[in-house]
JSON list of C-alpha atoms and ligand atoms in Angstrom, two decimals:
[
{"chain": "A", "resi": 1, "resn": "MET", "atom": "CA", "xyz": [5.74, 32.44, 19.49]},
{"chain": "A", "resi": 2, "resn": "SER", "atom": "CA", "xyz": [6.71, 31.96, 15.88]},
{"chain": "A", "resi": 3, "resn": "HIS", "atom": "CA", "xyz": [5.46, 29.07, 13.80]},
{"chain": "A", "resi": 4, "resn": "GLY", "atom": "CA", "xyz": [7.40, 27.86, 10.74]},
{"chain": "A", "resi": 5, "resn": "PRO", "atom": "CA", "xyz": [5.72, 26.90, 7.50]},
{"chain": "A", "resi": 6, "resn": "PRO", "atom": "CA", "xyz": [3.34, 23.90, 7.68]},
{"chain": "A", "resi": 7, "resn": "LYS", "atom": "CA", "xyz": [5.06, 20.56, 7.32]},
{"chain": "A", "resi": 8, "resn": "LEU", "atom": "CA", "xyz": [4.02, 18.00, 4.74]},
{"chain": "A", "resi": 9, "resn": "PRO", "atom": "CA", "xyz": [4.74, 14.32, 5.54]},
{"chain": "A", "resi": 10, "resn": "VAL", "atom": "CA", "xyz": [6.84, 12.41, 3.02]},
{"chain": "A", "resi": 11, "resn": "GLN", "atom": "CA", "xyz": [5.33, 9.20, 1.68]},
{"chain": "A", "resi": 12, "resn": "VAL", "atom": "CA", "xyz": [7.77, 6.33, 1.15]},
{"chain": "A", "resi": 13, "resn": "THR", "atom": "CA", "xyz": [6.97, 3.47, -1.22]},
{"chain": "A", "resi": 14, "resn": "GLU", "atom": "CA", "xyz": [9.39, 0.52, -1.16]},
{"chain": "A", "resi": 15, "resn": "VAL", "atom": "CA", "xyz": [9.45, -2.13, -3.85]},
{"chain": "A", "resi": 16, "resn": "VAL", "atom": "CA", "xyz": [11.14, -5.51, -3.37]},
{"chain": "A", "resi": 17, "resn": "ASN", "atom": "CA", "xyz": [11.97, -7.41, -6.55]},
{"chain": "A", "resi": 18, "resn": "GLY", "atom": "CA", "xyz": [12.76, -11.04, -7.29]},
{"chain": "A", "resi": 19, "resn": "ARG", "atom": "CA", "xyz": [16.47, -10.49, -6.55]},
{"chain": "A", "resi": 20, "resn": "SER", "atom": "CA", "xyz": [15.51, -9.19, -3.09]},
{"chain": "A", "resi": 21, "resn": "ASP", "atom": "CA", "xyz": [16.77, -5.72, -4.04]},
{"chain": "A", "resi": 22, "resn": "ALA", "atom": "CA", "xyz": [14.70, -2.91, -2.55]},
{"chain": "A", "resi": 23, "resn": "THR", "atom": "CA", "xyz": [14.16, 0.53, -4.05]},
{"chain": "A", "resi": 24, "resn": "ALA", "atom": "CA", "xyz": [12.31, 3.41, -2.44]},
{"chain": "A", "resi": 25, "resn": "ARG", "atom": "CA", "xyz": [10.29, 6.24, -3.97]},
{"chain": "A", "resi": 26, "resn": "ARG", "atom": "CA", "xyz": [9.63, 9.35, -1.86]},
{"chain": "A", "resi": 27, "resn": "THR", "atom": "CA", "xyz": [6.72, 11.64, -2.66]},
{"chain": "A", "resi": 28, "resn": "VAL", "atom": "CA", "xyz": [4.76, 14.44, -1.01]},
{"chain": "A", "resi": 29, "resn": "ARG", "atom": "CA", "xyz": [1.23, 15.71, -1.53]},
{"chain": "A", "resi": 30, "resn": "CYS", "atom": "CA", "xyz": [1.87, 19.10, -3.14]},
{"chain": "A", "resi": 31, "resn": "PRO", "atom": "CA", "xyz": [-0.74, 21.79, -2.33]},
{"chain": "A", "resi": 32, "resn": "ALA", "atom": "CA", "xyz": [0.15, 23.77, -5.47]},
{"chain": "A", "resi": 33, "resn": "ASN", "atom": "CA", "xyz": [-0.47, 20.81, -7.77]},
{"chain": "A", "resi": 34, "resn": "ASP", "atom": "CA", "xyz": [-3.09, 19.06, -5.60]},
{"chain": "A", "resi": 35, "resn": "HIS", "atom": "CA", "xyz": [-1.45, 15.69, -6.20]},
{"chain": "A", "resi": 36, "resn": "SER", "atom": "CA", "xyz": [1.69, 13.81, -5.18]},
{"chain": "A", "resi": 37, "resn": "VAL", "atom": "CA", "xyz": [5.07, 14.85, -6.57]},
{"chain": "A", "resi": 38, "resn": "PRO", "atom": "CA", "xyz": [8.58, 13.40, -6.11]},
{"chain": "A", "resi": 39, "resn": "VAL", "atom": "CA", "xyz": [10.30, 15.15, -3.17]},
{"chain": "A", "resi": 40, "resn": "GLU", "atom": "CA", "xyz": [13.20, 16.18, -5.46]},
{"chain": "A", "resi": 41, "resn": "ARG", "atom": "CA", "xyz": [10.82, 18.71, -7.01]},
{"chain": "A", "resi": 42, "resn": "CYS", "atom": "CA", "xyz": [10.62, 20.56, -3.66]},
{"chain": "A", "resi": 43, "resn": "ASP", "atom": "CA", "xyz": [14.34, 21.41, -3.92]},
{"chain": "A", "resi": 44, "resn": "LEU", "atom": "CA", "xyz": [13.69, 23.09, -7.27]},
{"chain": "A", "resi": 45, "resn": "CYS", "atom": "CA", "xyz": [10.39, 24.90, -6.84]},
{"chain": "A", "resi": 46, "resn": "GLY", "atom": "CA", "xyz": [11.50, 27.74, -4.52]},
{"chain": "A", "resi": 47, "resn": "TRP", "atom": "CA", "xyz": [8.86, 27.24, -1.81]},
{"chain": "A", "resi": 48, "resn": "ALA", "atom": "CA", "xyz": [11.04, 24.94, 0.30]},
{"chain": "A", "resi": 49, "resn": "GLU", "atom": "CA", "xyz": [14.65, 25.08, 1.45]},
{"chain": "A", "resi": 50, "resn": "GLN", "atom": "CA", "xyz": [17.33, 23.36, -0.61]},
{"chain": "A", "resi": 51, "resn": "GLY", "atom": "CA", "xyz": [17.86, 19.87, 0.77]},
{"chain": "A", "resi": 52, "resn": "SER", "atom": "CA", "xyz": [14.25, 19.49, 1.91]},
{"chain": "A", "resi": 53, "resn": "SER", "atom": "CA", "xyz": [13.98, 16.32, -0.15]},
{"chain": "A", "resi": 54, "resn": "GLN", "atom": "CA", "xyz": [16.33, 14.59, 2.31]},
{"chain": "A", "resi": 55, "resn": "ARG", "atom": "CA", "xyz": [13.96, 15.08, 5.27]},
{"chain": "A", "resi": 56, "resn": "ASP", "atom": "CA", "xyz": [10.91, 13.17, 6.51]},
{"chain": "A", "resi": 57, "resn": "GLU", "atom": "CA", "xyz": [8.76, 16.31, 6.29]},
{"chain": "A", "resi": 58, "resn": "ILE", "atom": "CA", "xyz": [8.76, 19.18, 3.78]},
{"chain": "A", "resi": 59, "resn": "ASP", "atom": "CA", "xyz": [8.52, 22.76, 5.06]},
{"chain": "A", "resi": 60, "resn": "CYS", "atom": "CA", "xyz": [6.35, 24.00, 2.22]},
{"chain": "A", "resi": 61, "resn": "GLY", "atom": "CA", "xyz": [5.86, 27.78, 2.13]},
{"chain": "A", "resi": 62, "resn": "HIS", "atom": "CA", "xyz": [3.50, 27.85, -0.85]},
{"chain": "A", "resi": 63, "resn": "PRO", "atom": "CA", "xyz": [0.64, 30.37, -0.26]},
{"chain": "A", "resi": 64, "resn": "GLU", "atom": "CA", "xyz": [-1.94, 27.82, -1.37]},
{"chain": "A", "resi": 65, "resn": "MET", "atom": "CA", "xyz": [-0.78, 25.51, 1.39]},
{"chain": "A", "resi": 66, "resn": "ARG", "atom": "CA", "xyz": [-3.78, 24.12, 3.23]},
{"chain": "A", "resi": 67, "resn": "MET", "atom": "CA", "xyz": [-3.32, 22.74, 6.71]},
{"chain": "A", "resi": 68, "resn": "PRO", "atom": "CA", "xyz": [-4.50, 19.16, 7.03]},
{"chain": "A", "resi": 69, "resn": "VAL", "atom": "CA", "xyz": [-7.73, 18.71, 8.93]},
{"chain": "A", "resi": 70, "resn": "SER", "atom": "CA", "xyz": [-6.71, 17.63, 12.43]},
{"chain": "A", "resi": 71, "resn": "GLN", "atom": "CA", "xyz": [-10.04, 16.63, 13.94]},
{"chain": "A", "resi": 72, "resn": "PRO", "atom": "CA", "xyz": [-12.48, 15.94, 11.13]},
{"chain": "A", "resi": 73, "resn": "SER", "atom": "CA", "xyz": [-16.03, 15.39, 12.12]},
{"chain": "A", "resi": 74, "resn": "VAL", "atom": "CA", "xyz": [-17.40, 13.40, 9.19]},
{"chain": "A", "resi": 75, "resn": "ALA", "atom": "CA", "xyz": [-15.77, 10.64, 7.16]},
{"chain": "A", "resi": 76, "resn": "ASP", "atom": "CA", "xyz": [-16.87, 12.04, 3.83]},
{"chain": "A", "resi": 77, "resn": "ARG", "atom": "CA", "xyz": [-14.95, 15.23, 4.41]},
{"chain": "A", "resi": 78, "resn": "VAL", "atom": "CA", "xyz": [-11.66, 13.61, 5.39]},
{"chain": "A", "resi": 79, "resn": "GLY", "atom": "CA", "xyz": [-9.19, 12.48, 2.76]},
{"chain": "A", "resi": 80, "resn": "VAL", "atom": "CA", "xyz": [-8.02, 8.88, 2.82]},
{"chain": "A", "resi": 81, "resn": "GLU", "atom": "CA", "xyz": [-4.45, 10.19, 2.73]},
{"chain": "A", "resi": 82, "resn": "GLU", "atom": "CA", "xyz": [-5.01, 11.39, 6.31]},
{"chain": "A", "resi": 83, "resn": "ILE", "atom": "CA", "xyz": [-5.28, 7.83, 7.61]},
{"chain": "A", "resi": 84, "resn": "MET", "atom": "CA", "xyz": [-3.38, 5.68, 5.11]},
{"chain": "A", "resi": 85, "resn": "SER", "atom": "CA", "xyz": [0.02, 4.16, 5.84]},
{"chain": "A", "resi": 86, "resn": "ARG", "atom": "CA", "xyz": [2.63, 6.26, 4.07]},
{"chain": "A", "resi": 87, "resn": "ARG", "atom": "CA", "xyz": [5.36, 3.65, 4.29]},
{"chain": "A", "resi": 88, "resn": "VAL", "atom": "CA", "xyz": [4.26, 0.96, 1.88]},
{"chain": "A", "resi": 89, "resn": "LEU", "atom": "CA", "xyz": [6.01, -2.35, 1.33]},
{"chain": "A", "resi": 90, "resn": "SER", "atom": "CA", "xyz": [5.32, -3.81, -2.08]},
{"chain": "A", "resi": 91, "resn": "ALA", "atom": "CA", "xyz": [6.76, -6.54, -4.27]},
{"chain": "A", "resi": 92, "resn": "THR", "atom": "CA", "xyz": [7.20, -7.34, -7.93]},
{"chain": "A", "resi": 93, "resn": "PRO", "atom": "CA", "xyz": [5.42, -10.37, -9.46]},
{"chain": "A", "resi": 94, "resn": "ASP", "atom": "CA", "xyz": [8.63, -12.45, -9.55]},
{"chain": "A", "resi": 95, "resn": "VAL", "atom": "CA", "xyz": [9.20, -12.46, -5.76]},
{"chain": "A", "resi": 96, "resn": "SER", "atom": "CA", "xyz": [9.18, -15.97, -4.28]},
{"chain": "A", "resi": 97, "resn": "ILE", "atom": "CA", "xyz": [6.50, -17.18, -1.87]},
{"chain": "A", "resi": 98, "resn": "GLU", "atom": "CA", "xyz": [9.14, -17.64, 0.82]},
{"chain": "A", "resi": 99, "resn": "ALA", "atom": "CA", "xyz": [10.31, -14.03, 0.47]},
{"chain": "A", "resi": 100, "resn": "LEU", "atom": "CA", "xyz": [6.71, -12.80, 0.51]},
{"chain": "A", "resi": 101, "resn": "THR", "atom": "CA", "xyz": [5.92, -14.77, 3.66]},
{"chain": "A", "resi": 102, "resn": "SER", "atom": "CA", "xyz": [8.98, -13.34, 5.41]},
{"chain": "A", "resi": 103, "resn": "LEU", "atom": "CA", "xyz": [8.01, -9.85, 4.30]},
{"chain": "A", "resi": 104, "resn": "LEU", "atom": "CA", "xyz": [4.56, -10.15, 5.91]},
{"chain": "A", "resi": 105, "resn": "LEU", "atom": "CA", "xyz": [5.72, -11.86, 9.10]},
{"chain": "A", "resi": 106, "resn": "ASP", "atom": "CA", "xyz": [8.81, -9.73, 9.71]},
{"chain": "A", "resi": 107, "resn": "ASN", "atom": "CA", "xyz": [6.90, -6.48, 9.23]},
{"chain": "A", "resi": 108, "resn": "HIS", "atom": "CA", "xyz": [3.63, -7.55, 10.94]},
{"chain": "A", "resi": 109, "resn": "ILE", "atom": "CA", "xyz": [1.59, -6.56, 7.92]},
{"chain": "A", "resi": 110, "resn": "GLY", "atom": "CA", "xyz": [-1.53, -8.21, 6.55]},
{"chain": "A", "resi": 111, "resn": "CYS", "atom": "CA", "xyz": [-0.88, -7.91, 2.83]},
{"chain": "A", "resi": 112, "resn": "VAL", "atom": "CA", "xyz": [1.58, -6.88, 0.14]},
{"chain": "A", "resi": 113, "resn": "PRO", "atom": "CA", "xyz": [0.58, -5.04, -3.03]},
{"chain": "A", "resi": 114, "resn": "ILE", "atom": "CA", "xyz": [2.20, -6.45, -6.17]},
{"chain": "A", "resi": 115, "resn": "VAL", "atom": "CA", "xyz": [3.35, -3.73, -8.57]},
{"chain": "A", "resi": 116, "resn": "ASP", "atom": "CA", "xyz": [4.44, -3.57, -12.20]},
{"chain": "A", "resi": 117, "resn": "ALA", "atom": "CA", "xyz": [7.60, -1.87, -13.50]},
{"chain": "A", "resi": 118, "resn": "LYS", "atom": "CA", "xyz": [5.91, 1.54, -13.22]},
{"chain": "A", "resi": 119, "resn": "GLN", "atom": "CA", "xyz": [4.92, 0.85, -9.60]},
{"chain": "A", "resi": 120, "resn": "ARG", "atom": "CA", "xyz": [1.23, 0.54, -10.45]},
{"chain": "A", "resi": 121, "resn": "PRO", "atom": "CA", "xyz": [-0.63, -2.06, -8.35]},
{"chain": "A", "resi": 122, "resn": "ILE", "atom": "CA", "xyz": [-1.51, -5.15, -10.38]},
{"chain": "A", "resi": 123, "resn": "GLY", "atom": "CA", "xyz": [-2.42, -7.53, -7.56]},
{"chain": "A", "resi": 124, "resn": "MET", "atom": "CA", "xyz": [-2.49, -8.20, -3.87]},
{"chain": "A", "resi": 125, "resn": "VAL", "atom": "CA", "xyz": [-1.21, -11.07, -1.71]},
{"chain": "A", "resi": 126, "resn": "THR", "atom": "CA", "xyz": [-2.67, -11.38, 1.78]},
{"chain": "A", "resi": 127, "resn": "LYS", "atom": "CA", "xyz": [-1.81, -13.52, 4.77]},
{"chain": "A", "resi": 128, "resn": "HIS", "atom": "CA", "xyz": [-5.01, -15.37, 4.03]},
{"chain": "A", "resi": 129, "resn": "ASP", "atom": "CA", "xyz": [-3.67, -16.30, 0.58]},
{"chain": "A", "resi": 130, "resn": "LEU", "atom": "CA", "xyz": [-0.43, -17.61, 2.07]},
{"chain": "A", "resi": 131, "resn": "VAL", "atom": "CA", "xyz": [-2.16, -19.57, 4.85]},
{"chain": "A", "resi": 132, "resn": "GLN", "atom": "CA", "xyz": [-4.04, -21.43, 2.13]},
{"chain": "A", "resi": 133, "resn": "PHE", "atom": "CA", "xyz": [-0.78, -22.92, 1.01]},
{"chain": "A", "resi": 134, "resn": "HIS", "atom": "CA", "xyz": [0.13, -26.30, 2.50]},
{"chain": "A", "resi": 135, "resn": "PHE", "atom": "CA", "xyz": [3.73, -27.29, 2.10]},
{"chain": "A", "resi": 136, "resn": "THR", "atom": "CA", "xyz": [4.24, -31.03, 1.85]},
{"chain": "A", "resi": 137, "resn": "LYS", "atom": "CA", "xyz": [7.03, -33.43, 0.91]},
{"chain": "A", "resi": 138, "resn": "ASP", "atom": "CA", "xyz": [6.49, -35.93, -1.90]},
{"chain": "A", "resi": 139, "resn": "GLY", "atom": "CA", "xyz": [9.66, -38.08, -1.77]},
{"chain": "A", "resi": 140, "resn": "ASN", "atom": "CA", "xyz": [12.50, -35.68, -2.54]},
{"chain": "A", "resi": 141, "resn": "GLU", "atom": "CA", "xyz": [10.23, -33.43, -4.52]},
{"chain": "A", "resi": 142, "resn": "GLU", "atom": "CA", "xyz": [8.97, -30.38, -2.72]},
{"chain": "A", "resi": 143, "resn": "VAL", "atom": "CA", "xyz": [5.49, -29.47, -3.81]},
{"chain": "A", "resi": 144, "resn": "ILE", "atom": "CA", "xyz": [2.93, -26.89, -2.94]},
{"chain": "A", "resi": 145, "resn": "LEU", "atom": "CA", "xyz": [-0.84, -27.15, -2.76]},
{"chain": "A", "resi": 146, "resn": "ALA", "atom": "CA", "xyz": [-2.64, -23.94, -3.43]},
{"chain": "A", "resi": 147, "resn": "HIS", "atom": "CA", "xyz": [-6.18, -22.77, -3.63]},
{"chain": "A", "resi": 148, "resn": "ARG", "atom": "CA", "xyz": [-5.69, -20.76, -6.76]},
{"chain": "A", "resi": 149, "resn": "ARG", "atom": "CA", "xyz": [-8.12, -18.22, -8.06]},
{"chain": "A", "resi": 150, "resn": "GLN", "atom": "CA", "xyz": [-9.02, -18.60, -11.67]},
{"chain": "A", "resi": 151, "resn": "ARG", "atom": "CA", "xyz": [-7.48, -16.00, -13.93]},
{"chain": "A", "resi": 152, "resn": "SER", "atom": "CA", "xyz": [-8.22, -15.14, -17.52]},
{"chain": "A", "resi": 153, "resn": "SER", "atom": "CA", "xyz": [-4.92, -16.74, -18.55]},
{"chain": "A", "resi": 154, "resn": "ASP", "atom": "CA", "xyz": [-5.85, -20.00, -16.79]},
{"chain": "A", "resi": 155, "resn": "ASP", "atom": "CA", "xyz": [-8.48, -21.07, -19.29]},
{"chain": "A", "resi": 156, "resn": "ASP", "atom": "CA", "xyz": [-8.24, -24.74, -18.36]},
{"chain": "A", "resi": 157, "resn": "LEU", "atom": "CA", "xyz": [-7.70, -24.25, -14.61]},
{"chain": "A", "resi": 158, "resn": "GLU", "atom": "CA", "xyz": [-10.76, -24.73, -12.45]},
{"chain": "A", "resi": 159, "resn": "PRO", "atom": "CA", "xyz": [-10.98, -22.97, -9.06]},
{"chain": "A", "resi": 160, "resn": "GLY", "atom": "CA", "xyz": [-9.91, -25.26, -6.22]},
{"chain": "A", "resi": 161, "resn": "LEU", "atom": "CA", "xyz": [-6.83, -27.10, -4.99]},
{"chain": "A", "resi": 162, "resn": "HIS", "atom": "CA", "xyz": [-4.04, -27.48, -7.52]},
{"chain": "A", "resi": 163, "resn": "ARG", "atom": "CA", "xyz": [-0.50, -28.77, -7.28]},
{"chain": "A", "resi": 164, "resn": "PHE", "atom": "CA", "xyz": [2.48, -26.68, -8.36]},
{"chain": "A", "resi": 165, "resn": "GLN", "atom": "CA", "xyz": [6.23, -27.03, -8.21]},
{"chain": "A", "resi": 166, "resn": "LEU", "atom": "CA", "xyz": [7.44, -24.93, -5.28]},
{"chain": "A", "resi": 167, "resn": "ALA", "atom": "CA", "xyz": [10.43, -23.56, -7.19]},
{"chain": "A", "resi": 168, "resn": "ALA", "atom": "CA", "xyz": [8.14, -22.15, -9.85]},
{"chain": "A", "resi": 169, "resn": "THR", "atom": "CA", "xyz": [5.77, -20.48, -7.42]},
{"chain": "A", "resi": 170, "resn": "VAL", "atom": "CA", "xyz": [6.11, -16.72, -7.19]},
{"chain": "A", "resi": 171, "resn": "ALA", "atom": "CA", "xyz": [3.87, -13.82, -6.19]},
{"chain": "A", "resi": 172, "resn": "GLU", "atom": "CA", "xyz": [2.17, -13.69, -9.57]},
{"chain": "A", "resi": 173, "resn": "ASP", "atom": "CA", "xyz": [0.94, -17.26, -9.12]},
{"chain": "A", "resi": 174, "resn": "VAL", "atom": "CA", "xyz": [-0.92, -16.60, -5.88]},
{"chain": "A", "resi": 175, "resn": "MET", "atom": "CA", "xyz": [-1.88, -12.94, -5.99]},
{"chain": "A", "resi": 176, "resn": "LEU", "atom": "CA", "xyz": [-5.42, -11.76, -6.36]},
{"chain": "A", "resi": 177, "resn": "PRO", "atom": "CA", "xyz": [-5.32, -9.87, -9.66]},
{"chain": "A", "resi": 178, "resn": "LEU", "atom": "CA", "xyz": [-7.13, -6.68, -8.79]},
{"chain": "A", "resi": 179, "resn": "ALA", "atom": "CA", "xyz": [-8.13, -3.32, -10.10]},
{"chain": "A", "resi": 180, "resn": "ILE", "atom": "CA", "xyz": [-9.38, -2.13, -6.71]},
{"chain": "A", "resi": 181, "resn": "THR", "atom": "CA", "xyz": [-7.50, 1.01, -5.75]},
{"chain": "A", "resi": 182, "resn": "LEU", "atom": "CA", "xyz": [-8.36, 4.37, -4.26]},
{"chain": "A", "resi": 183, "resn": "SER", "atom": "CA", "xyz": [-7.31, 7.75, -5.61]},
{"chain": "A", "resi": 184, "resn": "GLU", "atom": "CA", "xyz": [-5.30, 9.94, -3.26]},
{"chain": "A", "resi": 185, "resn": "ARG", "atom": "CA", "xyz": [-8.29, 12.30, -3.43]},
{"chain": "A", "resi": 186, "resn": "ALA", "atom": "CA", "xyz": [-10.75, 9.70, -2.10]},
{"chain": "A", "resi": 187, "resn": "THR", "atom": "CA", "xyz": [-12.32, 10.09, 1.35]},
{"chain": "A", "resi": 188, "resn": "VAL", "atom": "CA", "xyz": [-12.41, 7.86, 4.42]},
{"chain": "A", "resi": 189, "resn": "ALA", "atom": "CA", "xyz": [-16.08, 7.21, 3.72]},
{"chain": "A", "resi": 190, "resn": "HIS", "atom": "CA", "xyz": [-15.19, 6.07, 0.20]},
{"chain": "A", "resi": 191, "resn": "ALA", "atom": "CA", "xyz": [-12.56, 3.69, 1.58]},
{"chain": "A", "resi": 192, "resn": "ALA", "atom": "CA", "xyz": [-14.97, 2.23, 4.16]},
{"chain": "A", "resi": 193, "resn": "ALA", "atom": "CA", "xyz": [-17.68, 1.75, 1.53]},
{"chain": "A", "resi": 194, "resn": "LEU", "atom": "CA", "xyz": [-15.31, 0.01, -0.89]},
{"chain": "A", "resi": 195, "resn": "MET", "atom": "CA", "xyz": [-14.05, -2.34, 1.84]},
{"chain": "A", "resi": 196, "resn": "ALA", "atom": "CA", "xyz": [-17.61, -3.22, 2.85]},
{"chain": "A", "resi": 197, "resn": "ILE", "atom": "CA", "xyz": [-18.83, -3.72, -0.72]},
{"chain": "A", "resi": 198, "resn": "GLU", "atom": "CA", "xyz": [-15.82, -5.75, -1.89]},
{"chain": "A", "resi": 199, "resn": "GLY", "atom": "CA", "xyz": [-15.26, -7.60, 1.42]},
{"chain": "A", "resi": 200, "resn": "ILE", "atom": "CA", "xyz": [-11.59, -6.61, 1.62]},
{"chain": "A", "resi": 201, "resn": "HIS", "atom": "CA", "xyz": [-9.38, -5.27, 4.44]},
{"chain": "A", "resi": 202, "resn": "HIS", "atom": "CA", "xyz": [-6.71, -3.41, 2.49]},
{"chain": "A", "resi": 203, "resn": "ILE", "atom": "CA", "xyz": [-6.84, -1.01, -0.46]},
{"chain": "A", "resi": 204, "resn": "PRO", "atom": "CA", "xyz": [-3.79, 0.47, -2.23]},
{"chain": "A", "resi": 205, "resn": "VAL", "atom": "CA", "xyz": [-3.91, 4.26, -2.67]},
{"chain": "A", "resi": 206, "resn": "VAL", "atom": "CA", "xyz": [-2.54, 5.62, -5.95]},
{"chain": "A", "resi": 207, "resn": "ASP", "atom": "CA", "xyz": [-1.58, 9.02, -7.33]},
{"chain": "A", "resi": 208, "resn": "LEU", "atom": "CA", "xyz": [-2.95, 10.51, -10.54]},
{"chain": "A", "resi": 209, "resn": "GLN", "atom": "CA", "xyz": [-0.55, 8.40, -12.61]},
{"chain": "A", "resi": 210, "resn": "GLY", "atom": "CA", "xyz": [-1.82, 5.23, -10.92]},
{"chain": "A", "resi": 211, "resn": "LYS", "atom": "CA", "xyz": [1.41, 4.75, -8.92]},
{"chain": "A", "resi": 212, "resn": "LEU", "atom": "CA", "xyz": [1.25, 3.29, -5.45]},
{"chain": "A", "resi": 213, "resn": "ILE", "atom": "CA", "xyz": [1.68, 5.93, -2.73]},
{"chain": "A", "resi": 214, "resn": "GLY", "atom": "CA", "xyz": [-0.01, 4.36, 0.29]},
{"chain": "A", "resi": 215, "resn": "ILE", "atom": "CA", "xyz": [-2.27, 1.68, 1.64]},
{"chain": "A", "resi": 216, "resn": "VAL", "atom": "CA", "xyz": [-5.34, 1.97, 3.82]},
{"chain": "A", "resi": 217, "resn": "SER", "atom": "CA", "xyz": [-6.63, -0.88, 5.97]},
{"chain": "A", "resi": 218, "resn": "SER", "atom": "CA", "xyz": [-9.87, -1.57, 7.79]},
{"chain": "A", "resi": 219, "resn": "MET", "atom": "CA", "xyz": [-7.85, -1.12, 10.99]},
{"chain": "A", "resi": 220, "resn": "ASP", "atom": "CA", "xyz": [-6.86, 2.39, 9.85]},
{"chain": "A", "resi": 221, "resn": "VAL", "atom": "CA", "xyz": [-10.56, 3.20, 9.41]},
{"chain": "A", "resi": 222, "resn": "ALA", "atom": "CA", "xyz": [-11.45, 1.64, 12.79]},
{"chain": "A", "resi": 223, "resn": "ARG", "atom": "CA", "xyz": [-8.70, 3.58, 14.57]},
{"chain": "A", "resi": 224, "resn": "TRP", "atom": "CA", "xyz": [-9.82, 6.81, 12.93]},
{"chain": "A", "resi": 225, "resn": "LEU", "atom": "CA", "xyz": [-13.44, 6.19, 13.98]},
{"chain": "A", "resi": 226, "resn": "ALA", "atom": "CA", "xyz": [-12.33, 5.44, 17.55]},
{"chain": "A", "resi": 227, "resn": "ARG", "atom": "CA", "xyz": [-10.11, 8.51, 17.76]},
{"chain": "A", "resi": 228, "resn": "ASN", "atom": "CA", "xyz": [-12.84, 10.68, 16.27]},
{"chain": "A", "resi": 229, "resn": "ASP", "atom": "CA", "xyz": [-15.17, 9.51, 19.03]},
{"chain": "A", "resi": 230, "resn": "GLY", "atom": "CA", "xyz": [-12.73, 10.35, 21.80]},
{"chain": "A", "resi": 231, "resn": "TYR", "atom": "CA", "xyz": [-11.02, 6.98, 22.31]},
{"chain": "A", "resi": 232, "resn": "LEU", "atom": "CA", "xyz": [-7.25, 6.63, 22.17]},
{"chain": "A", "resi": 233, "resn": "PRO", "atom": "CA", "xyz": [-6.34, 3.43, 20.28]},
{"chain": "A", "resi": 234, "resn": "PRO", "atom": "CA", "xyz": [-2.58, 2.76, 20.04]},
{"chain": "A", "resi": 235, "resn": "GLU", "atom": "CA", "xyz": [-0.79, 3.75, 16.84]},
{"chain": "A", "resi": 236, "resn": "GLY", "atom": "CA", "xyz": [0.43, 0.97, 14.57]},
{"chain": "A", "resi": 237, "resn": "GLY", "atom": "CA", "xyz": [-0.08, -2.58, 15.79]},
{"chain": "A", "resi": 238, "resn": "ARG", "atom": "CA", "xyz": [-0.85, -5.75, 13.89]},
{"chain": "A", "resi": 239, "resn": "GLU", "atom": "CA", "xyz": [-3.01, -5.64, 10.85]},
{"chain": "A", "resi": 240, "resn": "PRO", "atom": "CA", "xyz": [-5.86, -8.08, 10.13]},
{"chain": "B", "resi": 1, "resn": "SF4", "atom": "S1", "xyz": [7.80, 22.83, -1.86]},
{"chain": "B", "resi": 1, "resn": "SF4", "atom": "FE1", "xyz": [6.96, 23.18, -3.93]},
{"chain": "B", "resi": 1, "resn": "SF4", "atom": "S2", "xyz": [6.87, 21.13, -4.90]},
{"chain": "B", "resi": 1, "resn": "SF4", "atom": "FE2", "xyz": [7.15, 20.83, -2.69]},
{"chain": "B", "resi": 1, "resn": "SF4", "atom": "S3", "xyz": [5.07, 20.58, -1.89]},
{"chain": "B", "resi": 1, "resn": "SF4", "atom": "FE3", "xyz": [5.56, 22.78, -1.68]},
{"chain": "B", "resi": 1, "resn": "SF4", "atom": "S4", "xyz": [4.81, 23.76, -3.58]},
{"chain": "B", "resi": 1, "resn": "SF4", "atom": "FE4", "xyz": [4.86, 21.51, -3.93]}
]
């Protein structure tokens, strides 16, 4: 029986902006470069068929191709890219709270990374952040009450409940400004340790340029642990 070249899964990163336009970036972890590259490069490099960039998997024939580890035994030897979600929904800082809420609810996801113009994560909005908002009516004026984290730019804003005009409230106003990301070369053990130390459930995964290529959740780690111990948790499902 003949086997074709090993297949590399394509990672898809979608970005929604304030005009509700969505753009997608498709990358693959290249064994020759040992980091993620745009799929268009596979059509040019000679180790894959022309048109490979249009598919969900790349048939990479490079001799340095290493098969992914299928049944790893220890978390510190398994790359986080093995368990992260490769289809990532993200948003720009100008997206409205309403659009963000719809994005989380419609896609059954627990958080949305906020990215800058170069698709580098600059913050995170979680369901928890949105639940902390209480929409009220004050006469004809719609207002929003938010538990807002103090940021360096909010020199005179104390942590606690503050009142903002709804129309002016966008992702940037409620996101947790963060620098917590994982390299695509990090391990599952590294991801678990960072979640435990920082008390977070989701961590964006970035390539060597700092661009978002995936996201790993505590549920991804739990499912991997269960599968590695012989249990069969369902794929996908709702995130915390
Ligand atoms: S086809 Fe070429 S660019 Fe694409 S993953 Fe393989 S070696 Fe890298």
